[in-house]
Amino acid sequence: MKMPAGTPTIHELPIETLMHIFRYLVKEEEVARPELREKYPPALILRSICRRWNAVAKATPELWLQLVGPYGIEWTRRALTFSKELPLDLTILNRTAFYRGFKDISHSLPLLEAKLCRLRSLTLHLDSYPEIVPSDLQMALLSSPLPMLEKLELYDGQSDSVYILDENTLSGEVPLQLKCLDVGSYVTILPTCPILHAPLTSLCVYDTPIWKSTDEVLCTLSSLPQLETFYWGVTSSTYGSEMPFAALPLSASSEPNPKMVHLPRLQTMHLSGQIEIITYLFTHIAFPSSCAVKILAELDNLPLVNIGELYPVLDVALGERLQAAFPDDKEASGFETMTIENFDDDFAVGATLTWKDATSASAPKSFTFGFLPIWDSDIPTLHPEALALICHMLSQWPATSRAVSRFHNNHGGLCLPNLELEDQPWTRLLRLLSAVDSITTIHREGVDGLVDVLASRSPNVVFPRLHRLTIQRANLTLAEFASLMSALKTLHTSSKEERKGTASSPPTLCLKWCSLDGVEIPDFHADLGVEYVGREEKLTG
């Protein structure tokens, strides 16, 4: 293609235009997926084109921010100079598939310490570099004030860490620009640390012993009224004999007229730990009904024989919150999608339930409640007490059941041994989800028990609206396949009779990534109307 006469060549572009193009390339590189990025950053590529571009690149400070760290001390030195006074985003962690790691960290520390006043964000994994003591690294970067710091991610990864973030961190000065704090994995931080007194909008704490009691948690939160995201995850290794967390009876969640901490801007709350601590916080924190909630609760402090004591506490802590989120209290008001899966994707003895697609604008986008009654990963099925708790929620918290039209099962243990069909999880769950019109279940274990329920024609389990059953990644026998199709056709006929012949769409059976008697089959989709009888016999025979 011939350029029009008078058009300047690329070597004749004005310096301002070149700098604009260079800045654009940096932005494109930052938002690109890691696997699509160039092997080297734009600064190293552009400066090698010609002398003029080399000079323009050196005069474009935005190009050099990416070179602080990954390319050795000399490039770090140049990058800190060429980037002038622009804010620095510093990442110090091990090399990964998409990150080169921080090269020559021990020799580069003096250079970084001289520029800490420019630090805007810091991601620091203290166990990443064996050549430097983690406490020395932490001391070098977190002992001086960081007036421009907006985001801090800090992980240790070593249970024997001796460095503590206390009132002397950052020379005792509160970082007034800090909005996001993410700490975890054995970092020891005290409530007196200045970073906890910054105007945080996001506080994420995982496996980190900050507080020693729920009162200390509430005290910290009371100074963060602008908080939008709060995540606190506690594991069995977070607290020990040297730093225990104060025990709390379940009854503490039911105290009359509790003093409330107000978080009017909270949008997301994620708590993981003992149930008695979680319910206490929920009954002592006031936040919008539209806040998305995720709870992963361990019940091992509560004997199974006393699990019934948990019901009234949950009714107040969570049930009343859901009721407030759906103020119209209509029959079709609530969440439309419900998913059940193993607790923490691992323990079939417990369960995690997630509700989405709310009918009310005042409701949260999602509401998740997971619970583990006992620590026993060898039990392959849902514990009866866990099933009873689920049924309590579905029956007593209308928003969790009455509007649910889509039910997704990712749980691997909904078929319990030595139980009558009427008492099986599938039967009890579907009995309380009468509005369901679509069921999706995954894996072989997810199908166990469902075929029997659909084929039983139990008077206590009716599916007047069911029109779609999807099974994914399961190995079915031909007998189960035939039973499913027969049961769905029978359900359709029964539903028409109950509606006195009212026209309705026949149910649909969908198989995706499945096999029959060990033989993989293409994705299967069938409308099981009366006209399909002959085709069914052909497929199964």
Coordinates of C-alpha atoms in Angstrom, one line a residue:
M1 CA 0.0 0.0 0.0
K2 CA 1.4 3.3 -1.1
M3 CA 1.3 6.2 1.5
P4 CA -0.2 9.5 0.3
A5 CA 2.3 12.1 -0.6
G6 CA 3.4 14.3 2.3
T7 CA 2.6 11.7 5.0
P8 CA 5.3 11.7 7.6
T9 CA 7.2 8.4 8.0
I10 CA 7.3 6.7 11.4
H11 CA 10.7 8.2 12.0
E12 CA 9.3 11.7 11.5
L13 CA 6.4 11.5 13.9
P14 CA 6.4 14.3 16.5
I15 CA 7.9 13.3 19.9
E16 CA 4.5 14.0 21.6
T17 CA 2.8 11.6 19.2
L18 CA 5.4 8.9 19.8
M19 CA 5.1 9.2 23.6
H20 CA 1.3 8.9 23.3
I21 CA 1.7 5.7 21.3
F22 CA 4.2 4.3 23.8
R23 CA 1.9 5.0 26.7
Y24 CA -0.9 3.3 24.8
L25 CA 1.2 0.2 24.3
V26 CA 1.9 0.0 28.0
K27 CA -1.8 0.2 28.8
E28 CA -2.6 -2.5 26.3
E29 CA 0.2 -4.7 27.7
E30 CA -1.2 -4.3 31.3
V31 CA -4.7 -5.4 30.4
A32 CA -3.7 -8.2 28.1
R33 CA -3.9 -11.8 29.3
P34 CA -0.6 -12.9 30.7
E35 CA -0.1 -15.6 28.1
L36 CA -0.6 -13.1 25.3
R37 CA 1.9 -10.6 26.5
E38 CA 5.3 -10.0 24.8
K39 CA 8.3 -11.7 26.1
Y40 CA 9.8 -8.4 27.1
P41 CA 8.1 -5.2 28.3
P42 CA 7.5 -2.3 25.8
A43 CA 10.4 -0.3 27.2
L44 CA 13.0 -2.8 26.2
I45 CA 11.5 -3.4 22.8
L46 CA 10.9 0.2 21.8
R47 CA 14.3 1.5 22.9
S48 CA 16.0 -1.0 20.6
I49 CA 14.3 0.3 17.4
C50 CA 16.6 3.3 16.8
R51 CA 18.4 6.0 18.6
R52 CA 15.5 8.4 18.3
W53 CA 13.1 6.0 19.8
N54 CA 15.6 5.1 22.5
A55 CA 15.7 8.8 23.5
V56 CA 11.9 9.1 23.4
A57 CA 11.5 5.9 25.5
K58 CA 13.8 7.3 28.2
A59 CA 11.7 10.5 28.3
T60 CA 8.4 8.5 28.7
P61 CA 8.3 7.6 32.4
E62 CA 5.2 5.3 32.1
L63 CA 7.3 2.8 30.1
W64 CA 9.7 2.1 33.0
L65 CA 7.4 1.1 35.9
Q66 CA 7.3 -2.5 34.7
L67 CA 11.1 -2.8 34.9
V68 CA 11.4 -2.3 38.7
G69 CA 12.5 -5.7 39.9
P70 CA 12.2 -8.4 37.2
Y71 CA 15.4 -7.6 35.2
G72 CA 18.1 -7.2 37.8
I73 CA 19.5 -4.3 39.8
E74 CA 20.9 -2.2 36.9
W75 CA 17.5 -2.1 35.1
T76 CA 15.8 -1.4 38.5
R77 CA 18.2 1.5 39.0
R78 CA 17.5 2.9 35.6
A79 CA 13.8 2.3 35.8
L80 CA 13.5 4.2 39.1
T81 CA 15.3 7.1 37.5
F82 CA 13.5 7.1 34.1
S83 CA 10.0 6.7 35.8
K84 CA 10.7 10.0 37.5
E85 CA 8.1 10.6 40.3
L86 CA 5.3 8.3 39.1
P87 CA 3.7 6.0 41.6
L88 CA 5.3 2.6 42.0
D89 CA 3.4 -0.7 42.0
L90 CA 5.8 -3.2 43.5
T91 CA 5.4 -7.0 43.4
I92 CA 7.8 -9.2 45.3
L93 CA 7.1 -12.9 45.0
N94 CA 8.4 -16.1 43.4
R95 CA 8.8 -16.5 39.7
T96 CA 5.6 -18.0 38.1
A97 CA 4.5 -18.9 34.6
F98 CA 3.4 -15.3 34.0
Y99 CA 5.8 -13.4 36.4
R100 CA 9.6 -13.2 36.2
G101 CA 10.1 -12.7 39.9
F102 CA 12.1 -10.0 41.6
K103 CA 15.7 -10.4 40.6
D104 CA 18.6 -9.4 42.9
I105 CA 16.2 -8.4 45.7
S106 CA 18.8 -8.3 48.4
H107 CA 21.0 -5.9 46.4
S108 CA 18.0 -3.8 45.2
L109 CA 16.6 -3.1 48.7
P110 CA 18.6 0.1 49.3
L111 CA 17.3 1.4 46.0
L112 CA 13.7 0.7 46.9
E113 CA 14.0 2.1 50.4
A114 CA 15.0 5.4 48.9
K115 CA 11.8 5.5 46.8
L116 CA 9.3 4.2 49.3
C117 CA 7.5 7.6 49.3
R118 CA 6.4 6.8 45.7
L119 CA 4.9 3.4 46.6
R120 CA 1.3 3.1 45.5
S121 CA 0.8 -0.7 45.8
L122 CA 2.9 -3.4 47.4
T123 CA 2.4 -7.2 47.0
L124 CA 4.9 -8.9 49.3
H125 CA 5.3 -12.7 49.7
L126 CA 8.0 -12.9 52.4
D127 CA 8.9 -16.5 51.9
S128 CA 9.7 -16.1 48.2
Y129 CA 13.4 -15.5 48.5
P130 CA 15.7 -17.8 50.5
E131 CA 18.6 -15.5 50.1
I132 CA 17.0 -12.9 52.3
V133 CA 15.5 -13.2 55.8
P134 CA 11.8 -12.4 55.6
S135 CA 11.9 -10.2 58.6
D136 CA 14.7 -8.1 57.0
L137 CA 12.6 -7.7 53.9
Q138 CA 9.5 -6.7 55.9
M139 CA 11.6 -4.4 58.0
A140 CA 13.1 -2.6 55.0
L141 CA 9.7 -2.0 53.3
L142 CA 7.3 -1.5 56.2
S143 CA 9.3 0.5 58.7
S144 CA 9.1 3.9 57.0
P145 CA 5.9 5.9 56.3
L146 CA 4.2 5.1 53.0
P147 CA 2.1 8.2 52.3
M148 CA 1.0 7.2 48.8
L149 CA 0.2 3.5 49.6
E150 CA -3.3 2.5 48.3
K151 CA -3.1 -1.3 48.3
L152 CA -1.1 -3.7 50.4
E153 CA -1.0 -7.5 50.0
L154 CA 1.2 -9.3 52.6
Y155 CA 1.8 -13.0 53.0
D156 CA 4.5 -14.8 55.0
G157 CA 4.0 -18.6 54.6
Q158 CA 6.2 -19.4 57.5
S159 CA 4.6 -20.4 60.8
D160 CA 7.8 -19.5 62.7
S161 CA 7.8 -15.9 61.6
V162 CA 9.1 -13.5 64.3
Y163 CA 8.4 -10.2 62.8
I164 CA 5.2 -8.5 64.0
L165 CA 3.3 -5.6 62.6
D166 CA 2.6 -3.5 65.6
E167 CA 2.1 0.2 66.5
N168 CA 5.7 1.0 65.2
T169 CA 5.0 -0.3 61.7
L170 CA 5.4 2.6 59.1
S171 CA 7.0 4.6 61.9
G172 CA 3.6 4.7 63.6
E173 CA 2.0 6.8 60.8
V174 CA -1.4 5.8 59.4
P175 CA -1.3 5.5 55.6
L176 CA -4.2 7.8 54.8
Q177 CA -4.4 6.7 51.1
L178 CA -4.6 3.0 51.9
K179 CA -7.9 1.5 50.8
C180 CA -7.2 -2.3 50.3
L181 CA -5.5 -4.5 52.8
D182 CA -5.0 -8.2 52.2
V183 CA -3.0 -10.2 54.7
G184 CA -2.6 -13.9 55.3
S185 CA -0.6 -17.0 56.0
Y186 CA 1.1 -16.5 59.3
V187 CA 1.6 -12.8 59.1
T188 CA 1.4 -11.6 62.7
I189 CA -0.4 -8.2 62.9
L190 CA -1.7 -6.5 66.0
P191 CA -4.9 -4.4 66.2
T192 CA -2.7 -1.4 67.1
C193 CA -0.9 -1.5 63.8
P194 CA -1.4 1.8 61.8
I195 CA -2.5 0.0 58.7
L196 CA -5.7 -1.2 60.4
H197 CA -6.5 2.4 61.2
A198 CA -6.4 3.5 57.5
P199 CA -9.6 4.4 55.7
L200 CA -10.0 0.9 54.3
T201 CA -12.7 0.0 51.9
S202 CA -11.5 -3.6 51.6
L203 CA -10.2 -5.8 54.5
C204 CA -9.2 -9.4 53.7
V205 CA -7.6 -11.5 56.5
Y206 CA -6.9 -15.2 56.1
D207 CA -5.1 -17.5 58.5
T208 CA -3.7 -14.5 60.3
P209 CA -3.9 -14.0 64.1
I210 CA -4.9 -10.4 64.4
W211 CA -7.6 -10.5 67.0
K212 CA -7.9 -12.5 70.2
S213 CA -11.7 -12.1 70.7
T214 CA -14.8 -11.1 68.9
D215 CA -14.8 -7.8 70.9
E216 CA -11.4 -7.0 69.2
V217 CA -12.9 -7.8 65.8
L218 CA -15.8 -5.5 66.4
C219 CA -13.6 -2.7 67.8
T220 CA -11.5 -2.7 64.6
L221 CA -14.6 -2.8 62.4
S222 CA -16.2 0.1 64.3
S223 CA -13.3 2.3 63.1
L224 CA -13.9 1.3 59.4
P225 CA -17.4 2.7 58.6
Q226 CA -16.5 3.0 54.9
L227 CA -15.7 -0.7 54.5
E228 CA -17.2 -2.3 51.4
T229 CA -15.6 -5.8 51.5
F230 CA -14.8 -7.8 54.6
Y231 CA -13.3 -11.3 54.4
W232 CA -12.1 -13.1 57.5
G233 CA -10.9 -16.7 57.3
V234 CA -9.8 -18.7 60.3
T235 CA -8.3 -22.2 60.1
S236 CA -7.3 -24.8 62.7
S237 CA -3.7 -23.4 62.5
T238 CA -4.5 -19.7 62.9
Y239 CA -4.7 -19.7 66.6
G240 CA -2.8 -21.9 69.1
S241 CA -1.8 -22.2 72.7
E242 CA 0.5 -19.3 72.5
M243 CA -2.2 -17.0 71.0
P244 CA -5.6 -18.5 71.6
F245 CA -8.9 -16.9 70.5
A246 CA -11.3 -16.4 73.4
A247 CA -14.0 -19.1 73.5
L248 CA -17.6 -18.0 72.9
P249 CA -20.8 -19.8 73.8
L250 CA -23.5 -20.1 71.1
S251 CA -25.9 -18.3 73.5
A252 CA -23.8 -15.1 73.2
S253 CA -25.4 -14.6 69.8
S254 CA -28.8 -14.3 71.5
E255 CA -28.1 -11.6 74.0
P256 CA -30.8 -8.9 74.2
N257 CA -30.2 -5.4 72.8
P258 CA -26.6 -5.9 71.6
K259 CA -24.4 -3.0 70.8
M260 CA -24.2 -2.8 67.1
V261 CA -21.3 -1.9 64.8
H262 CA -22.6 -0.1 61.7
L263 CA -21.1 -0.7 58.3
P264 CA -23.5 1.1 55.9
R265 CA -21.4 0.7 52.8
L266 CA -20.7 -3.1 53.1
Q267 CA -21.2 -4.9 49.8
T268 CA -19.5 -8.3 50.5
M269 CA -19.1 -10.2 53.7
H270 CA -17.2 -13.5 53.7
L271 CA -16.6 -15.3 57.0
S272 CA -15.0 -18.7 57.5
G273 CA -14.5 -20.3 60.9
Q274 CA -16.5 -21.5 64.0
I275 CA -20.2 -21.1 63.8
E276 CA -20.6 -19.5 67.3
I277 CA -18.1 -16.7 66.2
I278 CA -19.9 -16.1 62.9
T279 CA -23.4 -15.9 64.4
Y280 CA -22.1 -13.5 67.1
L281 CA -20.7 -11.1 64.4
F282 CA -23.9 -11.3 62.4
T283 CA -26.0 -10.3 65.4
H284 CA -23.6 -7.4 66.3
I285 CA -23.0 -5.9 62.8
A286 CA -25.6 -3.8 61.0
F287 CA -25.1 -3.7 57.3
P288 CA -27.3 -3.4 54.2
S289 CA -29.6 -6.2 53.3
S290 CA -28.2 -6.0 49.7
C291 CA -24.7 -7.1 50.9
A292 CA -23.6 -10.4 49.4
V293 CA -22.9 -13.0 52.1
K294 CA -20.7 -16.1 52.2
I295 CA -20.4 -18.2 55.3
L296 CA -18.3 -21.4 55.7
A297 CA -19.0 -22.6 59.2
E298 CA -17.5 -25.4 61.2
L299 CA -19.8 -26.9 63.8
D300 CA -17.3 -29.2 65.6
N301 CA -17.6 -27.2 68.8
L302 CA -21.3 -28.0 68.9
P303 CA -22.1 -31.6 69.8
L304 CA -24.4 -33.2 67.2
V305 CA -26.9 -34.1 69.9
N306 CA -27.3 -30.3 70.6
I307 CA -27.3 -29.1 67.0
G308 CA -31.0 -28.2 67.4
E309 CA -29.8 -25.3 69.6
L310 CA -28.3 -23.8 66.5
Y311 CA -31.7 -23.4 64.7
P312 CA -33.1 -20.4 66.6
V313 CA -29.7 -18.7 66.6
L314 CA -29.5 -19.0 62.8
D315 CA -33.1 -17.8 62.5
V316 CA -32.1 -14.5 64.1
A317 CA -28.7 -14.1 62.6
L318 CA -29.5 -15.1 59.0
G319 CA -33.2 -15.9 58.6
E320 CA -34.3 -12.4 59.7
R321 CA -31.7 -10.8 57.4
L322 CA -33.2 -12.7 54.4
Q323 CA -36.7 -11.7 55.4
A324 CA -35.6 -8.1 55.5
A325 CA -34.1 -8.5 52.0
F326 CA -37.4 -9.5 50.5
P327 CA -39.9 -7.1 52.2
D328 CA -42.8 -7.8 49.9
D329 CA -43.2 -11.4 51.2
K330 CA -45.0 -12.6 48.1
E331 CA -45.2 -16.2 47.0
A332 CA -42.8 -15.7 44.1
S333 CA -40.4 -13.6 46.2
G334 CA -36.9 -15.0 46.9
F335 CA -33.9 -16.5 45.1
E336 CA -34.6 -18.3 41.8
T337 CA -31.4 -20.4 41.7
M338 CA -30.1 -22.7 44.4
T339 CA -26.9 -24.8 44.3
I340 CA -25.7 -27.5 46.8
E341 CA -22.2 -28.9 46.8
N342 CA -19.7 -30.5 49.2
F343 CA -18.5 -28.3 52.0
D344 CA -15.5 -26.4 50.7
D345 CA -15.6 -28.5 47.6
D346 CA -14.2 -31.4 49.6
F347 CA -16.3 -32.8 52.5
A348 CA -19.4 -34.7 51.5
V349 CA -20.4 -35.0 55.2
G350 CA -21.2 -31.2 55.1
A351 CA -22.7 -29.0 52.5
T352 CA -22.4 -25.5 51.0
L353 CA -25.6 -23.9 49.6
T354 CA -25.6 -20.9 47.4
W355 CA -28.6 -18.9 46.3
K356 CA -28.6 -16.4 43.4
D357 CA -30.9 -14.4 41.1
A358 CA -33.0 -12.6 43.7
T359 CA -36.4 -11.2 42.7
S360 CA -35.9 -8.2 45.0
A361 CA -33.6 -5.2 44.3
S362 CA -32.9 -5.0 48.1
A363 CA -31.6 -8.5 48.3
P364 CA -28.0 -9.7 47.9
K365 CA -26.7 -10.9 44.5
S366 CA -25.7 -14.1 46.3
F367 CA -26.2 -15.7 49.6
T368 CA -23.9 -18.7 50.6
F369 CA -24.1 -20.8 53.7
G370 CA -21.8 -23.8 54.1
F371 CA -21.4 -25.9 57.3
L372 CA -19.4 -28.9 58.4
P373 CA -20.8 -30.9 61.3
I374 CA -17.8 -33.1 61.9
W375 CA -14.2 -33.3 60.6
D376 CA -14.3 -36.6 58.8
S377 CA -13.3 -36.6 55.2
D378 CA -13.9 -40.3 54.9
I379 CA -17.7 -40.1 55.2
P380 CA -18.9 -40.1 51.6
T381 CA -22.5 -38.9 52.2
L382 CA -24.3 -36.0 53.7
H383 CA -24.7 -36.2 57.5
P384 CA -28.3 -36.6 58.6
E385 CA -28.0 -33.6 61.0
A386 CA -26.7 -31.5 58.1
L387 CA -29.7 -32.6 56.0
A388 CA -32.0 -31.6 58.9
L389 CA -30.4 -28.2 59.0
I390 CA -30.8 -27.7 55.3
C391 CA -34.5 -28.6 55.5
H392 CA -34.9 -26.2 58.4
M393 CA -33.6 -23.4 56.3
L394 CA -35.8 -24.2 53.3
S395 CA -38.9 -24.5 55.4
Q396 CA -38.4 -21.6 57.8
W397 CA -36.6 -19.1 55.5
P398 CA -39.1 -18.7 52.6
A399 CA -36.7 -16.7 50.4
T400 CA -34.5 -19.8 50.1
S401 CA -37.2 -22.1 48.7
R402 CA -40.5 -20.6 47.5
A403 CA -39.1 -18.9 44.3
V404 CA -36.4 -21.5 43.4
S405 CA -37.0 -22.6 39.9
R406 CA -33.4 -23.8 39.1
F407 CA -31.8 -26.4 41.3
H408 CA -28.1 -27.4 40.7
N409 CA -26.6 -30.3 42.5
N410 CA -22.8 -30.6 42.7
H411 CA -22.9 -32.6 46.0
G412 CA -21.6 -36.2 45.9
G413 CA -23.5 -37.7 48.8
L414 CA -27.3 -37.2 48.5
C415 CA -28.1 -40.9 48.7
L416 CA -27.8 -42.1 52.3
P417 CA -27.6 -45.8 53.2
N418 CA -30.3 -47.5 55.4
L419 CA -32.9 -44.8 54.8
E420 CA -36.4 -45.2 53.4
L421 CA -37.0 -43.3 50.1
E422 CA -39.3 -40.8 51.9
D423 CA -36.3 -39.8 54.2
Q424 CA -33.6 -39.6 51.5
P425 CA -32.0 -36.2 50.8
W426 CA -33.3 -35.9 47.3
T427 CA -36.8 -36.6 48.5
R428 CA -36.7 -34.1 51.4
L429 CA -35.1 -31.4 49.4
L430 CA -37.4 -31.6 46.3
R431 CA -40.4 -31.8 48.6
L432 CA -39.5 -28.3 49.8
L433 CA -38.7 -26.9 46.3
S434 CA -42.1 -27.2 44.7
A435 CA -41.4 -24.4 42.2
V436 CA -38.4 -26.1 40.6
D437 CA -38.7 -26.4 36.8
S438 CA -35.1 -27.3 36.1
I439 CA -32.7 -29.7 37.8
T440 CA -29.0 -30.0 36.9
T441 CA -26.8 -32.7 38.6
I442 CA -23.2 -33.5 38.1
H443 CA -21.2 -36.8 38.3
R444 CA -22.2 -40.3 39.0
E445 CA -22.7 -39.6 42.7
G446 CA -25.0 -36.8 41.9
V447 CA -27.5 -39.1 40.2
D448 CA -27.6 -41.6 43.0
G449 CA -31.1 -41.5 44.5
L450 CA -32.6 -39.1 42.0
V451 CA -33.8 -41.8 39.7
D452 CA -35.6 -43.5 42.5
V453 CA -37.3 -40.3 43.6
L454 CA -38.5 -39.4 40.1
A455 CA -39.8 -42.9 39.5
S456 CA -41.4 -43.3 42.9
R457 CA -44.6 -41.3 42.2
S458 CA -44.6 -40.6 46.0
P459 CA -47.7 -38.5 46.9
N460 CA -45.4 -36.3 49.0
V461 CA -43.1 -35.4 46.1
V462 CA -44.8 -33.7 43.2
F463 CA -43.1 -31.9 40.4
P464 CA -45.9 -30.0 38.6
R465 CA -43.5 -27.6 36.9
L466 CA -40.4 -29.7 36.2
H467 CA -39.6 -29.5 32.5
R468 CA -35.9 -30.0 32.3
L469 CA -33.4 -32.5 33.8
T470 CA -29.7 -32.1 32.9
I471 CA -27.1 -34.7 33.9
Q472 CA -23.4 -33.9 33.4
R473 CA -20.3 -36.0 33.5
A474 CA -22.0 -39.2 34.7
N475 CA -21.7 -42.9 33.8
L476 CA -25.3 -44.3 33.7
T477 CA -26.5 -47.8 33.1
L478 CA -29.0 -48.4 30.3
A479 CA -31.5 -49.4 33.0
E480 CA -31.1 -46.0 34.7
F481 CA -31.4 -44.2 31.4
A482 CA -34.6 -46.0 30.6
S483 CA -36.0 -45.3 34.1
L484 CA -35.2 -41.6 33.9
M485 CA -37.1 -41.2 30.6
S486 CA -40.0 -43.3 31.8
A487 CA -40.2 -41.3 35.1
L488 CA -40.1 -38.0 33.3
K489 CA -42.9 -39.0 30.9
T490 CA -44.9 -40.2 33.9
L491 CA -44.4 -36.9 35.7
H492 CA -45.6 -35.0 32.7
T493 CA -48.8 -37.1 32.4
S494 CA -49.4 -36.8 36.2
S495 CA -48.9 -33.1 36.1
K496 CA -51.4 -32.7 33.2
E497 CA -54.0 -34.7 35.2
E498 CA -53.4 -32.5 38.2
R499 CA -53.9 -29.4 36.1
K500 CA -57.0 -30.9 34.5
G501 CA -55.5 -31.3 31.1
T502 CA -53.9 -27.9 30.9
A503 CA -51.4 -27.8 28.1
S504 CA -47.7 -27.8 29.1
S505 CA -44.4 -28.5 27.5
P506 CA -43.1 -32.1 27.9
P507 CA -40.0 -32.5 30.1
T508 CA -36.6 -32.5 28.5
L509 CA -33.8 -34.9 29.4
C510 CA -30.3 -33.6 28.6
L511 CA -27.0 -35.6 29.0
K512 CA -23.7 -33.7 28.6
W513 CA -20.3 -35.4 28.7
C514 CA -21.9 -38.6 29.8
S515 CA -21.5 -42.3 29.1
L516 CA -23.8 -45.3 29.1
D517 CA -22.5 -48.5 30.5
G518 CA -19.0 -47.1 30.2
V519 CA -19.3 -46.0 26.6
E520 CA -19.1 -42.3 25.9
I521 CA -22.1 -40.8 24.1
P522 CA -22.6 -37.5 22.3
D523 CA -24.5 -34.8 24.1
F524 CA -28.1 -36.0 24.2
H525 CA -31.2 -33.9 24.2
A526 CA -34.7 -35.4 24.2
D527 CA -38.3 -34.0 24.6
L528 CA -40.1 -36.7 26.4
G529 CA -43.6 -36.2 25.1
V530 CA -46.0 -39.1 24.2
E531 CA -44.8 -39.0 20.7
Y532 CA -41.3 -40.0 21.9
V533 CA -42.2 -43.5 23.2
G534 CA -41.1 -45.3 20.1
R535 CA -37.8 -43.4 19.9
E536 CA -37.1 -44.3 23.5
E537 CA -37.5 -48.0 22.9
K538 CA -35.2 -47.7 19.9
L539 CA -32.5 -45.9 21.9
T540 CA -32.6 -48.3 24.9
G541 CA -33.2 -51.5 23.0

